[in-house]
PDB file of C-alpha atoms in Angstrom:
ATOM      1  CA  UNK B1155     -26.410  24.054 -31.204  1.00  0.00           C
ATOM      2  CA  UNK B1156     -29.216  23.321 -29.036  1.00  0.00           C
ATOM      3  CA  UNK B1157     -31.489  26.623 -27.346  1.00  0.00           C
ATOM      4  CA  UNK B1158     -32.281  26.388 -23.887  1.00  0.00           C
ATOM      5  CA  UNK B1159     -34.783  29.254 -22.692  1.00  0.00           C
ATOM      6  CA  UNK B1160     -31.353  30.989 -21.619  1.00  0.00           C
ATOM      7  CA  UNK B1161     -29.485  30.293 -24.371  1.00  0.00           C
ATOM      8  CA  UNK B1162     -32.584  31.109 -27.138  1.00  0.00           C
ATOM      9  CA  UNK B1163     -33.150  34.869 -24.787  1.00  0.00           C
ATOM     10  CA  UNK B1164     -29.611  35.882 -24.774  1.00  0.00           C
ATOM     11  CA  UNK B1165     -29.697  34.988 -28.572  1.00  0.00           C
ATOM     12  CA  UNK B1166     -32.154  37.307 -29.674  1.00  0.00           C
ATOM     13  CA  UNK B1167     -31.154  39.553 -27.759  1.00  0.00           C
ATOM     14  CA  UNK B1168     -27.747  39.274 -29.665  1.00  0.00           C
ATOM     15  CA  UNK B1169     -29.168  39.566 -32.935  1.00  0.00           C
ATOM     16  CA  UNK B1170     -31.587  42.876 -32.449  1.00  0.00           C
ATOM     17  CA  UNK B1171     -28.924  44.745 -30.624  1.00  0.00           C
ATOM     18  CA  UNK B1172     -31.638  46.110 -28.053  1.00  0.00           C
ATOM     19  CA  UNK B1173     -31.638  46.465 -24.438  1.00  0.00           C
ATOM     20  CA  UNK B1174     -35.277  48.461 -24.700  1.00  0.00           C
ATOM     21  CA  UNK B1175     -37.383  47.655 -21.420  1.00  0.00           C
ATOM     22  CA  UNK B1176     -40.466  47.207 -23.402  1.00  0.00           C
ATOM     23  CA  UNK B1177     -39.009  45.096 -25.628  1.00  0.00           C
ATOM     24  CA  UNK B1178     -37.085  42.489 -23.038  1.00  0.00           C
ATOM     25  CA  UNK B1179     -40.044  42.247 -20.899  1.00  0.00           C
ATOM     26  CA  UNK B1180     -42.142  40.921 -23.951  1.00  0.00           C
ATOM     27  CA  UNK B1181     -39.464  38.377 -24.848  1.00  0.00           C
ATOM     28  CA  UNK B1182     -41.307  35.329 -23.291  1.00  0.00           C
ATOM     29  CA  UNK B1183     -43.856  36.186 -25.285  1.00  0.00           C
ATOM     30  CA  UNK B1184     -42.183  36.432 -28.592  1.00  0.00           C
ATOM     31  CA  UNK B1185     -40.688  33.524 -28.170  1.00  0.00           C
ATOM     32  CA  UNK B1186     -44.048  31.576 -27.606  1.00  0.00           C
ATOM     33  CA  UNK B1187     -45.341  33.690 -30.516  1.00  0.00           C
ATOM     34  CA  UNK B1188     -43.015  31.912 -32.667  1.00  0.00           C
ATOM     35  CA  UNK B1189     -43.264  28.512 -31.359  1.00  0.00           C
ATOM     36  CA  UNK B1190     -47.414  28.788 -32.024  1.00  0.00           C
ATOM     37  CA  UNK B1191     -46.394  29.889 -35.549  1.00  0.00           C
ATOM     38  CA  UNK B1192     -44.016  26.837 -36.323  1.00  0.00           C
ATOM     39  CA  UNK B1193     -46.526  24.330 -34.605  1.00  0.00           C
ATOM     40  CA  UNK B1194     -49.661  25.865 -36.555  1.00  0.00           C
ATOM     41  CA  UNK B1195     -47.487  24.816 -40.011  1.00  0.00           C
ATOM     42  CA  UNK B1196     -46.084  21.589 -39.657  1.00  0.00           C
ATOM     43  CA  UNK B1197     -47.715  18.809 -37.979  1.00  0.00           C
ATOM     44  CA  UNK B1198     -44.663  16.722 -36.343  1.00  0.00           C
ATOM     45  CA  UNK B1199     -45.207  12.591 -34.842  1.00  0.00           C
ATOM     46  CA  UNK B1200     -43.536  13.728 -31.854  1.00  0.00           C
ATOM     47  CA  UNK B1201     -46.536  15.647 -31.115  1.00  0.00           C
ATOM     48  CA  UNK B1202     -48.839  13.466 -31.683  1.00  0.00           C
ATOM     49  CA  UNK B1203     -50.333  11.538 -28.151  1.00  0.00           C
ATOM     50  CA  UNK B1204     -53.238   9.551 -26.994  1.00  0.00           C
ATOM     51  CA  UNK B1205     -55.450   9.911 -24.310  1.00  0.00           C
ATOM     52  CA  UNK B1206     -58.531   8.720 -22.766  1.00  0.00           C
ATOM     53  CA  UNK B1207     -61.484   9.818 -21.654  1.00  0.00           C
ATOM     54  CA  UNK B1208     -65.494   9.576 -20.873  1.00  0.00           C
ATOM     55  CA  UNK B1209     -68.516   9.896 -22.504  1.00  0.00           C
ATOM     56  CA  UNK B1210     -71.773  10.669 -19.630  1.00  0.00           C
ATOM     57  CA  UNK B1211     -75.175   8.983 -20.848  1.00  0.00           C
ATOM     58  CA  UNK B1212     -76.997  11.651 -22.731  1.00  0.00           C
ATOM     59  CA  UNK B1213     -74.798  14.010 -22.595  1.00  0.00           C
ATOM     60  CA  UNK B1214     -73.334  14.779 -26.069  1.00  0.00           C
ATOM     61  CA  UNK B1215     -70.148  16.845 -25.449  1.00  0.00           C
ATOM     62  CA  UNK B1216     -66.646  15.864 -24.564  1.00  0.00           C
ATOM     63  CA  UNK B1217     -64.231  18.343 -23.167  1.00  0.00           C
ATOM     64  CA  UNK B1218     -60.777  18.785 -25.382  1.00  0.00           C
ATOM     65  CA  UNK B1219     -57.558  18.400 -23.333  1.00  0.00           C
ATOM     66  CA  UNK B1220     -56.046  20.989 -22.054  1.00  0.00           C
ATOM     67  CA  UNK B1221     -53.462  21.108 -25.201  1.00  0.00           C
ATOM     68  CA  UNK B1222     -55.534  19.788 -27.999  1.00  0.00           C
ATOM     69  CA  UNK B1223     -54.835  21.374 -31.351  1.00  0.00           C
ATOM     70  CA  UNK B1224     -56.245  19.505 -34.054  1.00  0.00           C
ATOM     71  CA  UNK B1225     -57.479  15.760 -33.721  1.00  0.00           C
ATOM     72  CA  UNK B1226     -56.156  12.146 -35.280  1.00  0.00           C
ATOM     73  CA  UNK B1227     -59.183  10.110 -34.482  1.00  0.00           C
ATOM     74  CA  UNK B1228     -61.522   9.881 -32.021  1.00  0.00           C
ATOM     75  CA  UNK B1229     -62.526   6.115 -30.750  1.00  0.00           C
ATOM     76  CA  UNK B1230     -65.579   4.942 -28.668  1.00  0.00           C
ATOM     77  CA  UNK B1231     -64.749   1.675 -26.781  1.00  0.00           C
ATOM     78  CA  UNK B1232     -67.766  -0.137 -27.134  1.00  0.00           C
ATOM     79  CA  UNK B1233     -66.658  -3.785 -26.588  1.00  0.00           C
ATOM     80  CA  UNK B1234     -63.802  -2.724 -28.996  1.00  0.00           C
ATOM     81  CA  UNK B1235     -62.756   0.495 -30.025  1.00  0.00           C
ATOM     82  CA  UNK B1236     -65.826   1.654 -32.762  1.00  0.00           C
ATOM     83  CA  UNK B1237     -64.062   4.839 -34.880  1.00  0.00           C
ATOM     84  CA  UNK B1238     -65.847   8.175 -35.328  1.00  0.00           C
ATOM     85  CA  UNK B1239     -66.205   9.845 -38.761  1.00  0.00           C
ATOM     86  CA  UNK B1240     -65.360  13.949 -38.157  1.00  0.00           C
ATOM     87  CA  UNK B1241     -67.961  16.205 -39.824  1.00  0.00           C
ATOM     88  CA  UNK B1242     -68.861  19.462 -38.761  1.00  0.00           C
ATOM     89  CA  UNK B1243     -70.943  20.939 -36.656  1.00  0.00           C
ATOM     90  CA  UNK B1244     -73.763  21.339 -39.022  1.00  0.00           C
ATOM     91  CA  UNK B1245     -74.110  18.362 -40.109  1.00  0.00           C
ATOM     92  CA  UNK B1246     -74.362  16.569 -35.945  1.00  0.00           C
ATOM     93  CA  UNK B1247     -77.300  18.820 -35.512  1.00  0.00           C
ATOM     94  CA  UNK B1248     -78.506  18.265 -38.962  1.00  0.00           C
ATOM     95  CA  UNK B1249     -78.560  14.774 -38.163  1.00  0.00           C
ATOM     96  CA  UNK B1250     -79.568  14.542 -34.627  1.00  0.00           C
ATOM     97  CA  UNK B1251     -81.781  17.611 -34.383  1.00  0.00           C
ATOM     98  CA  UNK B1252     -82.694  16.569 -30.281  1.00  0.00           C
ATOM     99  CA  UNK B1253     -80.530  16.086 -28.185  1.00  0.00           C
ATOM    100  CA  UNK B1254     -82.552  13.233 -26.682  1.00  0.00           C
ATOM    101  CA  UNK B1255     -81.657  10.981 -29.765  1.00  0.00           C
ATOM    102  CA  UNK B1256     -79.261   8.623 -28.115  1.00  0.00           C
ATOM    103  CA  UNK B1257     -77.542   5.202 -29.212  1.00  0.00           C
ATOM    104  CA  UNK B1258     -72.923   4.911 -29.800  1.00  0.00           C
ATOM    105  CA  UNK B1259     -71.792   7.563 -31.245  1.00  0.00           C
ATOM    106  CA  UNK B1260     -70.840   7.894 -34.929  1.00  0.00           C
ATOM    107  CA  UNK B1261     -69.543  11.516 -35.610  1.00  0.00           C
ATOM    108  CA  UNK B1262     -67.725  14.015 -34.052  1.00  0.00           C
ATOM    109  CA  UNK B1263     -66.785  17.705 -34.813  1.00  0.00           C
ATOM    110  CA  UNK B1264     -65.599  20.400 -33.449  1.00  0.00           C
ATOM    111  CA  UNK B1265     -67.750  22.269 -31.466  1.00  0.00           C
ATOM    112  CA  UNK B1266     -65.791  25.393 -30.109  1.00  0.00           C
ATOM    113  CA  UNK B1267     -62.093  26.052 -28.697  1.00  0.00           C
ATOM    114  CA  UNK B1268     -63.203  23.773 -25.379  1.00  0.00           C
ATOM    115  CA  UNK B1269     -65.780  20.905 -26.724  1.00  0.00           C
ATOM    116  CA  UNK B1270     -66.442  18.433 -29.180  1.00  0.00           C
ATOM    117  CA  UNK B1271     -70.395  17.511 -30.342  1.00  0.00           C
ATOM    118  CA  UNK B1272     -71.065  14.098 -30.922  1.00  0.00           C
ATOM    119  CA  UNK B1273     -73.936  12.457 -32.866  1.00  0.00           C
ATOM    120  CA  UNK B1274     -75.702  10.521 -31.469  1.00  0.00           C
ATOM    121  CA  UNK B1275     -75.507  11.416 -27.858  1.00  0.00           C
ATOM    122  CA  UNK B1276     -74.323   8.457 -25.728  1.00  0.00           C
ATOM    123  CA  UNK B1277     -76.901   5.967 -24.370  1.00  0.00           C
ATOM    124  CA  UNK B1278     -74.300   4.884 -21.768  1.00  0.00           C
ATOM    125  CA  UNK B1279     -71.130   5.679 -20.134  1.00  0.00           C
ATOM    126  CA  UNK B1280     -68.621   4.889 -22.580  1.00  0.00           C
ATOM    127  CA  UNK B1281     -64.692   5.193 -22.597  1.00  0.00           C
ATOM    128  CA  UNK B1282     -63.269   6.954 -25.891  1.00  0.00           C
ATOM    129  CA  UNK B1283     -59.799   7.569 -27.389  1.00  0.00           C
ATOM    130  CA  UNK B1284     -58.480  10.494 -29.029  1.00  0.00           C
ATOM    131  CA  UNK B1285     -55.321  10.444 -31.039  1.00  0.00           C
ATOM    132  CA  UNK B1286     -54.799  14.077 -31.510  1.00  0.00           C
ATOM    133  CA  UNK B1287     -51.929  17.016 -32.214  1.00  0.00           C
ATOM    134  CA  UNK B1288     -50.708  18.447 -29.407  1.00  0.00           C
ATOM    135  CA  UNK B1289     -49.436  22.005 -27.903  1.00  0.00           C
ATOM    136  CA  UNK B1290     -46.245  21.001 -26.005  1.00  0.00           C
ATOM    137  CA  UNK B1291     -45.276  22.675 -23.237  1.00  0.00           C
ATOM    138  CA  UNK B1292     -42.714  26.098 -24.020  1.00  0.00           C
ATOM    139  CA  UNK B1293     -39.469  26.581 -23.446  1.00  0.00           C
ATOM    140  CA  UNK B1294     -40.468  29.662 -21.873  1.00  0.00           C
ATOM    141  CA  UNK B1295     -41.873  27.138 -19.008  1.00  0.00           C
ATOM    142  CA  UNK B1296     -39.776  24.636 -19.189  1.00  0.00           C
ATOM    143  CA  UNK B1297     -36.336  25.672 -20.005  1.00  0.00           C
ATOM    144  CA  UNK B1298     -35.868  23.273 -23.012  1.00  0.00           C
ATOM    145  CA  UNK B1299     -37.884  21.883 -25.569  1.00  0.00           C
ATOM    146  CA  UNK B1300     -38.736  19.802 -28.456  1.00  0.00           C
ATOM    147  CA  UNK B1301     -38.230  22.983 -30.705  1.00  0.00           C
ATOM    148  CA  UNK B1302     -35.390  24.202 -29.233  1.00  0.00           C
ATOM    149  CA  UNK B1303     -33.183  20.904 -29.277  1.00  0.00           C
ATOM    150  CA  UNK B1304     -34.051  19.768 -32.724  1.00  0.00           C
ATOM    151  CA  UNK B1305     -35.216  22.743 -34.723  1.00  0.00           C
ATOM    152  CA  UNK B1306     -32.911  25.581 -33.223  1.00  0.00           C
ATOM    153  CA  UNK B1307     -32.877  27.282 -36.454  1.00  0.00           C
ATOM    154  CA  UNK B1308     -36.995  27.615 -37.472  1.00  0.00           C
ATOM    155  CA  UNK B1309     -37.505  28.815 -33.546  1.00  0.00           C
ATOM    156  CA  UNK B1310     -34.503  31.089 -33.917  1.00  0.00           C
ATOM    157  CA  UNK B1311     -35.505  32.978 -37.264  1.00  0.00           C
ATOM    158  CA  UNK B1312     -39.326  32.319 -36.249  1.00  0.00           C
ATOM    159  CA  UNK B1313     -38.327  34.404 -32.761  1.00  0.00           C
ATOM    160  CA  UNK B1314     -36.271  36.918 -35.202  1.00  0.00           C
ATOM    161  CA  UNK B1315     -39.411  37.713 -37.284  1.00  0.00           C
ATOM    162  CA  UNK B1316     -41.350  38.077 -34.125  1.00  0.00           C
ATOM    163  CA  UNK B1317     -38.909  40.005 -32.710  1.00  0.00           C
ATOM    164  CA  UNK B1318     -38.393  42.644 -35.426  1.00  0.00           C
ATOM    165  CA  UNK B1319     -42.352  42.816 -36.060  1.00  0.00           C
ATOM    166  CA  UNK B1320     -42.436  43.958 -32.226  1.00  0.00           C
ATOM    167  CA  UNK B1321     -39.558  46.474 -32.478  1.00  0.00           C
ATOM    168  CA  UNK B1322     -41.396  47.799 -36.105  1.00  0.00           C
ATOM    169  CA  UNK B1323     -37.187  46.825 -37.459  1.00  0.00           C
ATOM    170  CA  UNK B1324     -35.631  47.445 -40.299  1.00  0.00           C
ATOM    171  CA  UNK B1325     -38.311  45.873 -43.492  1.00  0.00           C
ATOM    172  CA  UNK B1326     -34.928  44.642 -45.530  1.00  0.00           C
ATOM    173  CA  UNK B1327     -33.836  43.004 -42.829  1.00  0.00           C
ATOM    174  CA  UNK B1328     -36.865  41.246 -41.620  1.00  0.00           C
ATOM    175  CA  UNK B1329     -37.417  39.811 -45.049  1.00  0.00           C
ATOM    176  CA  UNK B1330     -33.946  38.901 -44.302  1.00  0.00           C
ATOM    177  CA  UNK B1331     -34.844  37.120 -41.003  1.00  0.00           C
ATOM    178  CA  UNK B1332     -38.355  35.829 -42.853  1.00  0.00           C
ATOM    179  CA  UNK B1333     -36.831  34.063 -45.759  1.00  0.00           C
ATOM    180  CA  UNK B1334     -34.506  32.271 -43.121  1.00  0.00           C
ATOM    181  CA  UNK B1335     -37.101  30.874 -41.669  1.00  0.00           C
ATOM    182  CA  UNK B1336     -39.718  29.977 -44.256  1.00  0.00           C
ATOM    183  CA  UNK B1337     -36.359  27.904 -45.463  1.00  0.00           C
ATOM    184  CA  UNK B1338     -35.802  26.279 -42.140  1.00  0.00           C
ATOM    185  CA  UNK B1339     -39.405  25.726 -41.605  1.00  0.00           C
ATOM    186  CA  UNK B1340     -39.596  23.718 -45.240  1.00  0.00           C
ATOM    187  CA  UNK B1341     -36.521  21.361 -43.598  1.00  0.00           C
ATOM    188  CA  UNK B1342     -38.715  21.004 -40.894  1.00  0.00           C
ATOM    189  CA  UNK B1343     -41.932  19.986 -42.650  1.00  0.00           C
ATOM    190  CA  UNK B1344     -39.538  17.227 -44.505  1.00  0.00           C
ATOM    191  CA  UNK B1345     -39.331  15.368 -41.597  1.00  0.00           C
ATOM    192  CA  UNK B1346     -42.944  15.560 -40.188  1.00  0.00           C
ATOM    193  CA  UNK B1347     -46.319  15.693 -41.580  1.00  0.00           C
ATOM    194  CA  UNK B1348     -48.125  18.820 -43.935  1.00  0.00           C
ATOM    195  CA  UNK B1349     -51.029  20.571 -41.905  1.00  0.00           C
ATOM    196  CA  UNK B1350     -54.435  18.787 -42.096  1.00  0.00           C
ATOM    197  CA  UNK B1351     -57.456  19.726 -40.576  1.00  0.00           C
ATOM    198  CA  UNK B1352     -59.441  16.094 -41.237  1.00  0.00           C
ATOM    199  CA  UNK B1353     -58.355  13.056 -39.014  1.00  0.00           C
ATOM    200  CA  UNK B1354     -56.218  10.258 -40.068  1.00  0.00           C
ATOM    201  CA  UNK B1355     -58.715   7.302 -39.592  1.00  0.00           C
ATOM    202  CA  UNK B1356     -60.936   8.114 -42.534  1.00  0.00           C
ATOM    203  CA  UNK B1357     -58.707  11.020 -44.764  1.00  0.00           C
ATOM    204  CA  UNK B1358     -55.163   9.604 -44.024  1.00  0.00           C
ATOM    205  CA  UNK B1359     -52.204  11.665 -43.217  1.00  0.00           C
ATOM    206  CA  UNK B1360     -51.349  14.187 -45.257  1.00  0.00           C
ATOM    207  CA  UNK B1361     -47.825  14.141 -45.712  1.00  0.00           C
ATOM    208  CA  UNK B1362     -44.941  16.704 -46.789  1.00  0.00           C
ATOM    209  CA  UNK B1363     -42.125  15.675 -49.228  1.00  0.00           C
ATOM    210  CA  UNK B1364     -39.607  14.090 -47.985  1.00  0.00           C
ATOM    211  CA  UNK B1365     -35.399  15.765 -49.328  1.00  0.00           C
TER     212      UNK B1365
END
């Protein structure tokens, strides 16, 4: 059966047996505890997405969406769409010590949790593309979701183990609840993609076995 927020709260709920105020106000945030877990271990293609954005002469950062997680490719449109190779942050300012050095960009990297570093910084204004992994939205704050309508069981057992962790449960039982949804959350990784930290332009998708 599908989980809407309702549905998924009551649920848990259910299964610990506990009505403890501490505990029910914290539930939202269980449950989005659990969803981070299941979407920092499987990469899915229903959350993958494009978008656009801009590149300011000289300037040789580019701010992240909103709910980037880990990045695809990254594509500067210079009279056709000219692929970046991700290195690290090291090697950008190995590479391009000054800031100054302009010309299109070839790399990218990570820079912190808000900002990508390019190398070389832009010599003009410049439109780029990133394919990337996305955080979708919870069903904490929307009332259904991705998750909830196609994986009930990994978010279920994934908000159990969260759950019992919080309420410091029963250890037989949460190995219980844990080995229900390490087995759920292998199902799930059959049908998407295994976790990579490269992007997919120049390393390819790293890809789970299929049942």
């Amino acid at each position: 059966m599908a989980f809407t927020y309702t549905t998924l709260k009551a649920t848990i709920q259910d299964y610990v047996q506990s009505t403890e105020t501490d505990f029910v106000a914290n539930i939202d945030t269980i449950i989005k505890q659990a969803e981070d877990r299941i979407l920092k271990s499987v990469q899915l293609p229903d959350f993958r997405i494009n978008k656009l954005g801009s590149l300011t002469s000289g300037n040789q950062y580019l701010t992240m969406p909103s709910d980037f997680i880990a990045p695809y490719s990254l594509a500067v449109d210079d009279s056709g769409y000219e692929y970046l190779i991700f290195k690290d942050v090291n090697f950008i300012r190995e590479a391009y010590p000054s800031s100054s050095t302009t010309g299109t960009p070839k790399y990218y990297a990570i820079f912190d949790e808000n900002t990508f570093i390019l190398g070389p910084s832009p010599d003009d204004d410049f439109t780029v593309e990133l394919h990337y992994f996305y955080k979708p939205a919870s069903i904490v704050d929307d009332g259904t979701s991705w998750l909830g309508t196609n994986a009930e069981s990994v978010l279920l057992y994934g908000c159990l183990v969260e759950a019992y962790t919080f309420l410091k449960g029963e250890a037989d039982l949460l190995q219980v609840y844990m080995a229900r949804y390490q087995e759920a959350l292998e199902d799930l990784k059959g049908l998407g993609e295994g976790y990579s930290t490269t992007d997919s332009y120049r390393s390819g998708a790293v890809r789970g076995a299929r049942g």
